[in-house]
Amino acid sequence: MTNNILEINNLSKSFQGNRVLQDVSLTVREGDIYGLLGKNGAGKSTTMKTVLKLIKSDGGTIKLFEKYNIAETNTYLSDIGSLIEAPSFYPNLTAIENLKILQRLANVPWDNIEKVLKIVDLQDVPKKKLVKNYSLGMKQRLGIALALLKFPKLIILDEPTNGLDPKGVREIRELITSLPEKYGITVLISSHILSEIEKMANRVAIINNGQIKYEGGLKELEQTNRLIIKTESNDLAVRLLQEHQYLINKADEDYFELNNMDQTKIIQINQLLVKNNIGVYELHVVQNSLEDTFLKITEGV
C-alpha cells in the first residue's frame, strides 16, 4: 500500500479580501513526481508556501507523512527540502561554503555536501569559484543541492526551470526524475511549462483561480481522447449514435466528433455504424495532451 506523503484538504487563503486559494485539496503519494500546474497567479506558490509555513492559511488542513498536522507541529519540516522562487545564496561564498552553513544549521553529516554536489553534477566545479560567477543553470542546480542536503522525504520545487536554456531545462529534468527511484525522495513541482511536466510527472493537479480543477494521473488524461468520424451520411450517423446515448461534441457537414473515447467505445461505435449500413470512410483518434486539458480548464478552449 502506498503511503500519502502530503494531504491537503479544503485549504483556503485570502490576501486583503482577495481569495487566492479556495477549498484546495490534493494528495501527493510516496514516490510521486507530482506536477502542480497553473497560470501565473493561479495559487501554485501560495499552496507550496502554506505547506512550508511561510504563509498561514485561513482554513483547511495539511497533513504530512500520514502523522503530522502542520497546525500542531514544525517537526515535519526536517523531512522537507524546498526551492521556492529563486534560490538564495551568499554570492561571495563558494558552493561548499554555502552548503556548509546549512549543513551546520541542519546538523546533517559533512559528507552530505559531497553527495549532493555529485547528484546535481557540480562536483567538478573549481572549489574556489564563487557562486556569483555561476551560470543561471548552475545556480538552479546548487539551489536543488541545498534542498537535498538533508536527504528529505519530500522536496518542493517552485518553477525550477524558469529562465533556463533548453540544455539547462533538460539537465534539471533529468535530475528531478532521478530523485524518487535513486534516493527515495518524493517530488512536488510547480511549473507553467506543460511539456516539461508531461515528461517528468506521473500525477498532476491543475489549479485555476485558486481552485483545483483536475487531479489525477497523466495516463488518465491520455485516455480521454477525441474521436473524429466522417461517413457517407453524417446526419444519419449522428442520429443513430444519439439514439444509443452517445454524446456528440461537435458536428457539421464534413465530420462529427465525440469526446472521452477509450478503445472499447471506439470499437463499439464503428461496429454500430457498419451494422446499420452507414459507410465509414474516415475514423481517427486525436489524443489529448496535457496542454489540451490545461487550456480547456483554464481558458475554456
PDB file of C-alpha atoms in Angstrom:
ATOM      1  CA  MET A   1       0.000   0.000   0.000  1.00  0.00           C
ATOM      2  CA  THR A   2       1.378   3.409  -0.999  1.00  0.00           C
ATOM      3  CA  ASN A   3       1.729   5.977   1.756  1.00  0.00           C
ATOM      4  CA  ASN A   4       0.464   9.520   1.380  1.00  0.00           C
ATOM      5  CA  ILE A   5       3.319  11.972   1.776  1.00  0.00           C
ATOM      6  CA  LEU A   6       1.167  15.108   1.633  1.00  0.00           C
ATOM      7  CA  GLU A   7      -2.581  15.532   2.102  1.00  0.00           C
ATOM      8  CA  ILE A   8      -4.164  18.964   1.662  1.00  0.00           C
ATOM      9  CA  ASN A   9      -7.869  19.326   2.406  1.00  0.00           C
ATOM     10  CA  ASN A  10     -10.064  22.375   1.794  1.00  0.00           C
ATOM     11  CA  LEU A  11      -7.187  24.849   2.008  1.00  0.00           C
ATOM     12  CA  SER A  12      -8.190  28.495   1.767  1.00  0.00           C
ATOM     13  CA  LYS A  13      -6.283  31.763   1.794  1.00  0.00           C
ATOM     14  CA  SER A  14      -7.126  35.406   1.144  1.00  0.00           C
ATOM     15  CA  PHE A  15      -4.954  38.490   0.893  1.00  0.00           C
ATOM     16  CA  GLN A  16      -6.683  41.801   1.651  1.00  0.00           C
ATOM     17  CA  GLY A  17     -10.051  40.300   0.819  1.00  0.00           C
ATOM     18  CA  ASN A  18      -8.844  38.709  -2.403  1.00  0.00           C
ATOM     19  CA  ARG A  19      -9.428  34.936  -2.358  1.00  0.00           C
ATOM     20  CA  VAL A  20      -6.217  33.267  -3.575  1.00  0.00           C
ATOM     21  CA  LEU A  21      -6.979  29.668  -2.560  1.00  0.00           C
ATOM     22  CA  GLN A  22     -10.477  28.219  -2.350  1.00  0.00           C
ATOM     23  CA  ASP A  23     -11.025  24.743  -0.892  1.00  0.00           C
ATOM     24  CA  VAL A  24      -7.811  23.360  -2.408  1.00  0.00           C
ATOM     25  CA  SER A  25      -7.470  19.614  -1.873  1.00  0.00           C
ATOM     26  CA  LEU A  26      -4.753  17.339  -3.254  1.00  0.00           C
ATOM     27  CA  THR A  27      -2.802  14.224  -2.314  1.00  0.00           C
ATOM     28  CA  VAL A  28       0.850  13.500  -3.080  1.00  0.00           C
ATOM     29  CA  ARG A  29       1.786   9.839  -2.732  1.00  0.00           C
ATOM     30  CA  GLU A  30       5.121   8.324  -1.848  1.00  0.00           C
ATOM     31  CA  GLY A  31       7.325   8.112  -4.936  1.00  0.00           C
ATOM     32  CA  ASP A  32       5.300  10.633  -6.941  1.00  0.00           C
ATOM     33  CA  ILE A  33       6.664  13.327  -9.149  1.00  0.00           C
ATOM     34  CA  TYR A  34       3.572  15.452  -8.706  1.00  0.00           C
ATOM     35  CA  GLY A  35       3.108  18.415 -11.011  1.00  0.00           C
ATOM     36  CA  LEU A  36       1.148  21.440  -9.820  1.00  0.00           C
ATOM     37  CA  LEU A  37       0.106  23.358 -12.921  1.00  0.00           C
ATOM     38  CA  GLY A  38      -1.482  26.741 -13.317  1.00  0.00           C
ATOM     39  CA  LYS A  39      -1.158  30.157 -14.878  1.00  0.00           C
ATOM     40  CA  ASN A  40       0.704  32.921 -13.068  1.00  0.00           C
ATOM     41  CA  GLY A  41      -1.343  33.946 -10.046  1.00  0.00           C
ATOM     42  CA  ALA A  42      -3.358  30.723 -10.012  1.00  0.00           C
ATOM     43  CA  GLY A  43      -2.242  29.798  -6.489  1.00  0.00           C
ATOM     44  CA  LYS A  44       0.678  27.413  -7.029  1.00  0.00           C
ATOM     45  CA  SER A  45       3.299  29.247  -4.980  1.00  0.00           C
ATOM     46  CA  THR A  46       0.808  30.144  -2.253  1.00  0.00           C
ATOM     47  CA  THR A  47      -0.088  26.478  -1.842  1.00  0.00           C
ATOM     48  CA  MET A  48       3.570  25.492  -1.548  1.00  0.00           C
ATOM     49  CA  LYS A  49       4.410  28.301   0.865  1.00  0.00           C
ATOM     50  CA  THR A  50       1.499  27.285   3.067  1.00  0.00           C
ATOM     51  CA  VAL A  51       2.832  23.715   3.294  1.00  0.00           C
ATOM     52  CA  LEU A  52       6.204  25.146   4.356  1.00  0.00           C
ATOM     53  CA  LYS A  53       4.570  27.515   6.891  1.00  0.00           C
ATOM     54  CA  LEU A  54       5.922  30.540   5.051  1.00  0.00           C
ATOM     55  CA  ILE A  55       2.271  31.634   4.825  1.00  0.00           C
ATOM     56  CA  LYS A  56      -0.508  30.890   7.286  1.00  0.00           C
ATOM     57  CA  SER A  57      -3.724  29.578   5.761  1.00  0.00           C
ATOM     58  CA  ASP A  58      -7.180  30.862   6.642  1.00  0.00           C
ATOM     59  CA  GLY A  59      -8.701  27.395   6.764  1.00  0.00           C
ATOM     60  CA  GLY A  60      -8.288  23.755   5.850  1.00  0.00           C
ATOM     61  CA  THR A  61      -5.808  21.103   6.962  1.00  0.00           C
ATOM     62  CA  ILE A  62      -2.391  19.945   5.783  1.00  0.00           C
ATOM     63  CA  LYS A  63      -1.051  16.562   6.841  1.00  0.00           C
ATOM     64  CA  LEU A  64       2.478  15.312   6.190  1.00  0.00           C
ATOM     65  CA  PHE A  65       3.768  11.744   6.198  1.00  0.00           C
ATOM     66  CA  GLU A  66       0.420  10.444   7.497  1.00  0.00           C
ATOM     67  CA  LYS A  67       1.136  11.683  11.019  1.00  0.00           C
ATOM     68  CA  TYR A  68       1.899  15.403  11.200  1.00  0.00           C
ATOM     69  CA  ASN A  69      -0.804  18.079  11.181  1.00  0.00           C
ATOM     70  CA  ILE A  70       1.181  21.213  10.399  1.00  0.00           C
ATOM     71  CA  ALA A  71      -1.069  23.315  12.644  1.00  0.00           C
ATOM     72  CA  GLU A  72       0.232  21.347  15.621  1.00  0.00           C
ATOM     73  CA  THR A  73       3.969  20.935  14.957  1.00  0.00           C
ATOM     74  CA  ASN A  74       7.027  22.038  12.993  1.00  0.00           C
ATOM     75  CA  THR A  75       8.742  18.646  13.312  1.00  0.00           C
ATOM     76  CA  TYR A  76       7.826  17.636   9.754  1.00  0.00           C
ATOM     77  CA  LEU A  77       9.963  20.450   8.287  1.00  0.00           C
ATOM     78  CA  SER A  78      13.138  18.453   8.934  1.00  0.00           C
ATOM     79  CA  ASP A  79      11.935  15.944   6.321  1.00  0.00           C
ATOM     80  CA  ILE A  80      11.213  18.549   3.627  1.00  0.00           C
ATOM     81  CA  GLY A  81      13.584  20.309   1.254  1.00  0.00           C
ATOM     82  CA  SER A  82      12.447  23.224  -0.878  1.00  0.00           C
ATOM     83  CA  LEU A  83      13.372  25.644  -3.610  1.00  0.00           C
ATOM     84  CA  ILE A  84      10.767  28.397  -3.742  1.00  0.00           C
ATOM     85  CA  GLU A  85      11.133  31.043  -6.433  1.00  0.00           C
ATOM     86  CA  ALA A  86      14.814  31.990  -6.962  1.00  0.00           C
ATOM     87  CA  PRO A  87      17.455  30.175  -4.888  1.00  0.00           C
ATOM     88  CA  SER A  88      19.102  32.252  -2.151  1.00  0.00           C
ATOM     89  CA  PHE A  89      22.868  32.154  -1.698  1.00  0.00           C
ATOM     90  CA  TYR A  90      25.729  34.124  -0.295  1.00  0.00           C
ATOM     91  CA  PRO A  91      27.165  35.197  -3.666  1.00  0.00           C
ATOM     92  CA  ASN A  92      30.652  35.881  -2.348  1.00  0.00           C
ATOM     93  CA  LEU A  93      30.985  32.350  -0.970  1.00  0.00           C
ATOM     94  CA  THR A  94      31.690  29.109  -2.801  1.00  0.00           C
ATOM     95  CA  ALA A  95      29.162  26.313  -3.244  1.00  0.00           C
ATOM     96  CA  ILE A  96      30.766  24.282  -0.468  1.00  0.00           C
ATOM     97  CA  GLU A  97      30.767  27.277   1.886  1.00  0.00           C
ATOM     98  CA  ASN A  98      27.067  27.889   1.206  1.00  0.00           C
ATOM     99  CA  LEU A  99      26.246  24.239   1.782  1.00  0.00           C
ATOM    100  CA  LYS A 100      28.399  24.145   4.912  1.00  0.00           C
ATOM    101  CA  ILE A 101      26.269  26.854   6.539  1.00  0.00           C
ATOM    102  CA  LEU A 102      23.094  24.832   6.030  1.00  0.00           C
ATOM    103  CA  GLN A 103      24.861  21.602   6.991  1.00  0.00           C
ATOM    104  CA  ARG A 104      25.688  23.070  10.399  1.00  0.00           C
ATOM    105  CA  LEU A 105      22.226  24.558  10.893  1.00  0.00           C
ATOM    106  CA  ALA A 106      20.501  21.304   9.925  1.00  0.00           C
ATOM    107  CA  ASN A 107      23.029  19.188  11.819  1.00  0.00           C
ATOM    108  CA  VAL A 108      23.481  16.704   8.991  1.00  0.00           C
ATOM    109  CA  PRO A 109      26.656  14.735   8.166  1.00  0.00           C
ATOM    110  CA  TRP A 110      29.504  16.576   6.461  1.00  0.00           C
ATOM    111  CA  ASP A 111      29.700  14.035   3.659  1.00  0.00           C
ATOM    112  CA  ASN A 112      26.153  15.014   2.596  1.00  0.00           C
ATOM    113  CA  ILE A 113      27.758  18.041   0.942  1.00  0.00           C
ATOM    114  CA  GLU A 114      29.890  15.879  -1.324  1.00  0.00           C
ATOM    115  CA  LYS A 115      26.925  13.621  -2.060  1.00  0.00           C
ATOM    116  CA  VAL A 116      24.531  16.392  -3.135  1.00  0.00           C
ATOM    117  CA  LEU A 117      27.153  18.142  -5.258  1.00  0.00           C
ATOM    118  CA  LYS A 118      27.576  14.883  -7.137  1.00  0.00           C
ATOM    119  CA  ILE A 119      23.813  14.428  -7.516  1.00  0.00           C
ATOM    120  CA  VAL A 120      23.443  17.876  -9.122  1.00  0.00           C
ATOM    121  CA  ASP A 121      26.652  17.429 -11.162  1.00  0.00           C
ATOM    122  CA  LEU A 122      28.597  20.280  -9.572  1.00  0.00           C
ATOM    123  CA  GLN A 123      31.339  18.093  -8.106  1.00  0.00           C
ATOM    124  CA  ASP A 124      33.872  19.113 -10.759  1.00  0.00           C
ATOM    125  CA  VAL A 125      33.378  22.882 -10.438  1.00  0.00           C
ATOM    126  CA  PRO A 126      36.569  24.531  -9.102  1.00  0.00           C
ATOM    127  CA  LYS A 127      36.173  24.592  -5.328  1.00  0.00           C
ATOM    128  CA  LYS A 128      37.220  28.241  -5.063  1.00  0.00           C
ATOM    129  CA  LYS A 129      34.759  29.508  -7.667  1.00  0.00           C
ATOM    130  CA  LEU A 130      32.333  31.972  -6.082  1.00  0.00           C
ATOM    131  CA  VAL A 131      28.593  31.469  -6.584  1.00  0.00           C
ATOM    132  CA  LYS A 132      28.251  34.971  -8.072  1.00  0.00           C
ATOM    133  CA  ASN A 133      30.250  33.666 -11.044  1.00  0.00           C
ATOM    134  CA  TYR A 134      27.947  30.688 -11.635  1.00  0.00           C
ATOM    135  CA  SER A 135      25.648  30.496 -14.643  1.00  0.00           C
ATOM    136  CA  LEU A 136      21.894  30.525 -14.049  1.00  0.00           C
ATOM    137  CA  GLY A 137      21.710  26.783 -14.612  1.00  0.00           C
ATOM    138  CA  MET A 138      24.496  26.154 -12.102  1.00  0.00           C
ATOM    139  CA  LYS A 139      22.707  28.336  -9.547  1.00  0.00           C
ATOM    140  CA  GLN A 140      19.497  26.383 -10.033  1.00  0.00           C
ATOM    141  CA  ARG A 141      21.359  23.110  -9.510  1.00  0.00           C
ATOM    142  CA  LEU A 142      23.033  24.487  -6.406  1.00  0.00           C
ATOM    143  CA  GLY A 143      19.610  25.553  -5.135  1.00  0.00           C
ATOM    144  CA  ILE A 144      18.402  21.979  -5.561  1.00  0.00           C
ATOM    145  CA  ALA A 145      21.558  20.758  -3.807  1.00  0.00           C
ATOM    146  CA  LEU A 146      20.654  22.937  -0.814  1.00  0.00           C
ATOM    147  CA  ALA A 147      17.140  21.479  -0.846  1.00  0.00           C
ATOM    148  CA  LEU A 148      18.555  17.938  -0.971  1.00  0.00           C
ATOM    149  CA  LEU A 149      21.184  18.369   1.737  1.00  0.00           C
ATOM    150  CA  LYS A 150      19.031  16.715   4.429  1.00  0.00           C
ATOM    151  CA  PHE A 151      18.032  13.947   2.003  1.00  0.00           C
ATOM    152  CA  PRO A 152      14.393  14.727   2.791  1.00  0.00           C
ATOM    153  CA  LYS A 153      11.357  12.540   2.205  1.00  0.00           C
ATOM    154  CA  LEU A 154       9.727  15.338   0.165  1.00  0.00           C
ATOM    155  CA  ILE A 155      11.236  18.070  -1.976  1.00  0.00           C
ATOM    156  CA  ILE A 156       9.130  21.050  -3.082  1.00  0.00           C
ATOM    157  CA  LEU A 157      10.291  22.864  -6.217  1.00  0.00           C
ATOM    158  CA  ASP A 158       8.628  26.045  -7.433  1.00  0.00           C
ATOM    159  CA  GLU A 159       9.310  26.676 -11.150  1.00  0.00           C
ATOM    160  CA  PRO A 160      12.856  25.207 -11.002  1.00  0.00           C
ATOM    161  CA  THR A 161      13.471  25.567 -14.761  1.00  0.00           C
ATOM    162  CA  ASN A 162      12.489  29.243 -15.008  1.00  0.00           C
ATOM    163  CA  GLY A 163      14.795  31.193 -17.292  1.00  0.00           C
ATOM    164  CA  LEU A 164      16.955  28.240 -18.292  1.00  0.00           C
ATOM    165  CA  ASP A 165      18.030  27.459 -21.842  1.00  0.00           C
ATOM    166  CA  PRO A 166      16.939  24.109 -23.375  1.00  0.00           C
ATOM    167  CA  LYS A 167      20.117  22.360 -22.206  1.00  0.00           C
ATOM    168  CA  GLY A 168      19.623  23.605 -18.657  1.00  0.00           C
ATOM    169  CA  VAL A 169      15.967  22.592 -18.672  1.00  0.00           C
ATOM    170  CA  ARG A 170      16.909  19.076 -19.763  1.00  0.00           C
ATOM    171  CA  GLU A 171      19.583  18.788 -17.068  1.00  0.00           C
ATOM    172  CA  ILE A 172      17.174  19.849 -14.314  1.00  0.00           C
ATOM    173  CA  ARG A 173      14.512  17.495 -15.691  1.00  0.00           C
ATOM    174  CA  GLU A 174      16.883  14.532 -15.671  1.00  0.00           C
ATOM    175  CA  LEU A 175      17.945  15.393 -12.138  1.00  0.00           C
ATOM    176  CA  ILE A 176      14.373  15.620 -10.850  1.00  0.00           C
ATOM    177  CA  THR A 177      13.224  12.391 -12.493  1.00  0.00           C
ATOM    178  CA  SER A 178      16.080  10.513 -10.791  1.00  0.00           C
ATOM    179  CA  LEU A 179      15.087  11.523  -7.248  1.00  0.00           C
ATOM    180  CA  PRO A 180      12.284   9.046  -6.415  1.00  0.00           C
ATOM    181  CA  GLU A 181      13.954   5.927  -7.774  1.00  0.00           C
ATOM    182  CA  LYS A 182      17.566   6.614  -6.802  1.00  0.00           C
ATOM    183  CA  TYR A 183      17.081   8.404  -3.497  1.00  0.00           C
ATOM    184  CA  GLY A 184      13.528   7.675  -2.356  1.00  0.00           C
ATOM    185  CA  ILE A 185      12.584  11.359  -2.497  1.00  0.00           C
ATOM    186  CA  THR A 186       9.043  12.337  -3.455  1.00  0.00           C
ATOM    187  CA  VAL A 187       8.752  15.496  -5.577  1.00  0.00           C
ATOM    188  CA  LEU A 188       6.123  18.241  -5.649  1.00  0.00           C
ATOM    189  CA  ILE A 189       6.928  20.577  -8.528  1.00  0.00           C
ATOM    190  CA  SER A 190       5.099  23.590  -9.912  1.00  0.00           C
ATOM    191  CA  SER A 191       5.506  24.824 -13.458  1.00  0.00           C
ATOM    192  CA  HIS A 192       3.796  26.549 -16.349  1.00  0.00           C
ATOM    193  CA  ILE A 193       5.972  24.660 -18.866  1.00  0.00           C
ATOM    194  CA  LEU A 194       3.486  21.916 -19.632  1.00  0.00           C
ATOM    195  CA  SER A 195       5.739  19.891 -21.901  1.00  0.00           C
ATOM    196  CA  GLU A 196       8.316  19.545 -19.130  1.00  0.00           C
ATOM    197  CA  ILE A 197       5.758  18.390 -16.559  1.00  0.00           C
ATOM    198  CA  GLU A 198       4.482  15.907 -19.138  1.00  0.00           C
ATOM    199  CA  LYS A 199       7.995  14.429 -19.364  1.00  0.00           C
ATOM    200  CA  MET A 200       8.511  14.291 -15.595  1.00  0.00           C
ATOM    201  CA  ALA A 201       5.326  13.839 -13.615  1.00  0.00           C
ATOM    202  CA  ASN A 202       3.232  10.745 -13.052  1.00  0.00           C
ATOM    203  CA  ARG A 203       0.395  12.710 -11.431  1.00  0.00           C
ATOM    204  CA  VAL A 204      -0.754  16.307 -11.800  1.00  0.00           C
ATOM    205  CA  ALA A 205      -3.161  18.856 -10.424  1.00  0.00           C
ATOM    206  CA  ILE A 206      -4.374  21.824 -12.449  1.00  0.00           C
ATOM    207  CA  ILE A 207      -5.193  24.890 -10.369  1.00  0.00           C
ATOM    208  CA  ASN A 208      -7.110  27.844 -11.775  1.00  0.00           C
ATOM    209  CA  ASN A 209      -8.240  30.929  -9.878  1.00  0.00           C
ATOM    210  CA  GLY A 210      -7.330  29.263  -6.604  1.00  0.00           C
ATOM    211  CA  GLN A 211      -9.308  26.082  -7.210  1.00  0.00           C
ATOM    212  CA  ILE A 212      -8.186  22.587  -8.164  1.00  0.00           C
ATOM    213  CA  LYS A 213      -9.894  21.790 -11.455  1.00  0.00           C
ATOM    214  CA  TYR A 214      -8.252  18.440 -12.129  1.00  0.00           C
ATOM    215  CA  GLU A 215      -6.217  15.947 -10.143  1.00  0.00           C
ATOM    216  CA  GLY A 216      -5.072  12.579 -11.400  1.00  0.00           C
ATOM    217  CA  GLY A 217      -2.563  10.571 -13.381  1.00  0.00           C
ATOM    218  CA  LEU A 218      -1.217  11.539 -16.776  1.00  0.00           C
ATOM    219  CA  LYS A 219      -2.287   8.135 -18.094  1.00  0.00           C
ATOM    220  CA  GLU A 220      -5.874   9.012 -17.221  1.00  0.00           C
ATOM    221  CA  LEU A 221      -5.554  12.187 -19.282  1.00  0.00           C
ATOM    222  CA  GLU A 222      -4.196  10.191 -22.205  1.00  0.00           C
ATOM    223  CA  GLN A 223      -7.306   8.021 -22.148  1.00  0.00           C
ATOM    224  CA  THR A 224      -9.630  10.982 -22.673  1.00  0.00           C
ATOM    225  CA  ASN A 225      -9.342  11.081 -26.450  1.00  0.00           C
ATOM    226  CA  ARG A 226     -11.392  12.738 -29.176  1.00  0.00           C
ATOM    227  CA  LEU A 227     -12.842  10.553 -31.926  1.00  0.00           C
ATOM    228  CA  ILE A 228     -13.358  12.196 -35.315  1.00  0.00           C
ATOM    229  CA  ILE A 229     -15.594  10.383 -37.811  1.00  0.00           C
ATOM    230  CA  LYS A 230     -16.521  11.005 -41.439  1.00  0.00           C
ATOM    231  CA  THR A 231     -19.265   8.924 -43.033  1.00  0.00           C
ATOM    232  CA  GLU A 232     -21.347   8.874 -46.206  1.00  0.00           C
ATOM    233  CA  SER A 233     -24.242  10.325 -44.187  1.00  0.00           C
ATOM    234  CA  ASN A 234     -23.162  12.260 -41.120  1.00  0.00           C
ATOM    235  CA  ASP A 235     -26.706  13.345 -40.223  1.00  0.00           C
ATOM    236  CA  LEU A 236     -27.899   9.744 -40.157  1.00  0.00           C
ATOM    237  CA  ALA A 237     -24.822   8.595 -38.223  1.00  0.00           C
ATOM    238  CA  VAL A 238     -25.226  11.327 -35.600  1.00  0.00           C
ATOM    239  CA  ARG A 239     -28.913  10.495 -35.042  1.00  0.00           C
ATOM    240  CA  LEU A 240     -28.094   6.802 -34.707  1.00  0.00           C
ATOM    241  CA  LEU A 241     -25.371   7.394 -32.134  1.00  0.00           C
ATOM    242  CA  GLN A 242     -27.527   9.812 -30.164  1.00  0.00           C
ATOM    243  CA  GLU A 243     -30.264   7.175 -30.038  1.00  0.00           C
ATOM    244  CA  HIS A 244     -27.685   4.884 -28.426  1.00  0.00           C
ATOM    245  CA  GLN A 245     -26.840   7.518 -25.805  1.00  0.00           C
ATOM    246  CA  TYR A 246     -23.571   8.712 -27.316  1.00  0.00           C
ATOM    247  CA  LEU A 247     -22.903  12.416 -26.763  1.00  0.00           C
ATOM    248  CA  ILE A 248     -21.812  14.229 -29.931  1.00  0.00           C
ATOM    249  CA  ASN A 249     -19.439  17.012 -29.061  1.00  0.00           C
ATOM    250  CA  LYS A 250     -19.304  18.712 -32.468  1.00  0.00           C
ATOM    251  CA  ALA A 251     -20.877  18.096 -35.857  1.00  0.00           C
ATOM    252  CA  ASP A 252     -21.013  19.703 -39.284  1.00  0.00           C
ATOM    253  CA  GLU A 253     -21.408  18.614 -42.913  1.00  0.00           C
ATOM    254  CA  ASP A 254     -17.885  17.178 -43.136  1.00  0.00           C
ATOM    255  CA  TYR A 255     -17.408  15.325 -39.856  1.00  0.00           C
ATOM    256  CA  PHE A 256     -18.591  14.823 -36.286  1.00  0.00           C
ATOM    257  CA  GLU A 257     -16.680  14.411 -33.064  1.00  0.00           C
ATOM    258  CA  LEU A 258     -17.056  12.613 -29.729  1.00  0.00           C
ATOM    259  CA  ASN A 259     -15.024  13.191 -26.564  1.00  0.00           C
ATOM    260  CA  ASN A 260     -13.647  10.882 -23.869  1.00  0.00           C
ATOM    261  CA  MET A 261     -13.295   7.864 -26.106  1.00  0.00           C
ATOM    262  CA  ASP A 262     -11.449   4.758 -24.995  1.00  0.00           C
ATOM    263  CA  GLN A 263     -10.614   1.768 -27.190  1.00  0.00           C
ATOM    264  CA  THR A 264     -13.760  -0.198 -26.285  1.00  0.00           C
ATOM    265  CA  LYS A 265     -16.089   2.686 -27.137  1.00  0.00           C
ATOM    266  CA  ILE A 266     -14.354   3.300 -30.451  1.00  0.00           C
ATOM    267  CA  ILE A 267     -14.812  -0.344 -31.490  1.00  0.00           C
ATOM    268  CA  GLN A 268     -18.463  -0.304 -30.439  1.00  0.00           C
ATOM    269  CA  ILE A 269     -19.200   2.872 -32.405  1.00  0.00           C
ATOM    270  CA  ASN A 270     -17.561   1.556 -35.553  1.00  0.00           C
ATOM    271  CA  GLN A 271     -19.467  -1.731 -35.308  1.00  0.00           C
ATOM    272  CA  LEU A 272     -22.766   0.095 -34.742  1.00  0.00           C
ATOM    273  CA  LEU A 273     -22.309   2.268 -37.836  1.00  0.00           C
ATOM    274  CA  VAL A 274     -21.319  -0.667 -40.049  1.00  0.00           C
ATOM    275  CA  LYS A 275     -24.186  -2.817 -38.741  1.00  0.00           C
ATOM    276  CA  ASN A 276     -26.609  -0.073 -39.786  1.00  0.00           C
ATOM    277  CA  ASN A 277     -25.103   0.150 -43.276  1.00  0.00           C
ATOM    278  CA  ILE A 278     -23.562   3.576 -42.775  1.00  0.00           C
ATOM    279  CA  GLY A 279     -20.325   3.715 -44.733  1.00  0.00           C
ATOM    280  CA  VAL A 280     -17.377   4.983 -42.668  1.00  0.00           C
ATOM    281  CA  TYR A 281     -14.562   6.368 -44.766  1.00  0.00           C
ATOM    282  CA  GLU A 282     -12.577   8.090 -42.032  1.00  0.00           C
ATOM    283  CA  LEU A 283     -12.263   7.400 -38.325  1.00  0.00           C
ATOM    284  CA  HIS A 284      -9.312   8.628 -36.325  1.00  0.00           C
ATOM    285  CA  VAL A 285      -8.399   9.337 -32.728  1.00  0.00           C
ATOM    286  CA  VAL A 286      -6.877  12.600 -31.508  1.00  0.00           C
ATOM    287  CA  GLN A 287      -5.061  12.016 -28.239  1.00  0.00           C
ATOM    288  CA  ASN A 288      -5.498  14.820 -25.744  1.00  0.00           C
ATOM    289  CA  SER A 289      -2.245  16.265 -24.468  1.00  0.00           C
ATOM    290  CA  LEU A 290      -1.686  17.889 -21.120  1.00  0.00           C
ATOM    291  CA  GLU A 291      -1.764  21.205 -22.969  1.00  0.00           C
ATOM    292  CA  ASP A 292      -5.215  20.408 -24.409  1.00  0.00           C
ATOM    293  CA  THR A 293      -6.603  19.691 -20.965  1.00  0.00           C
ATOM    294  CA  PHE A 294      -4.864  22.664 -19.388  1.00  0.00           C
ATOM    295  CA  LEU A 295      -6.201  25.119 -21.972  1.00  0.00           C
ATOM    296  CA  LYS A 296      -9.688  23.640 -21.753  1.00  0.00           C
ATOM    297  CA  ILE A 297      -9.720  24.108 -17.991  1.00  0.00           C
ATOM    298  CA  THR A 298      -8.016  27.492 -17.753  1.00  0.00           C
ATOM    299  CA  GLU A 299      -9.136  29.185 -20.979  1.00  0.00           C
ATOM    300  CA  GLY A 300     -12.287  27.308 -21.939  1.00  0.00           C
ATOM    301  CA  VAL A 301     -10.681  26.358 -25.262  1.00  0.00           C
TER     302      VAL A 301
END
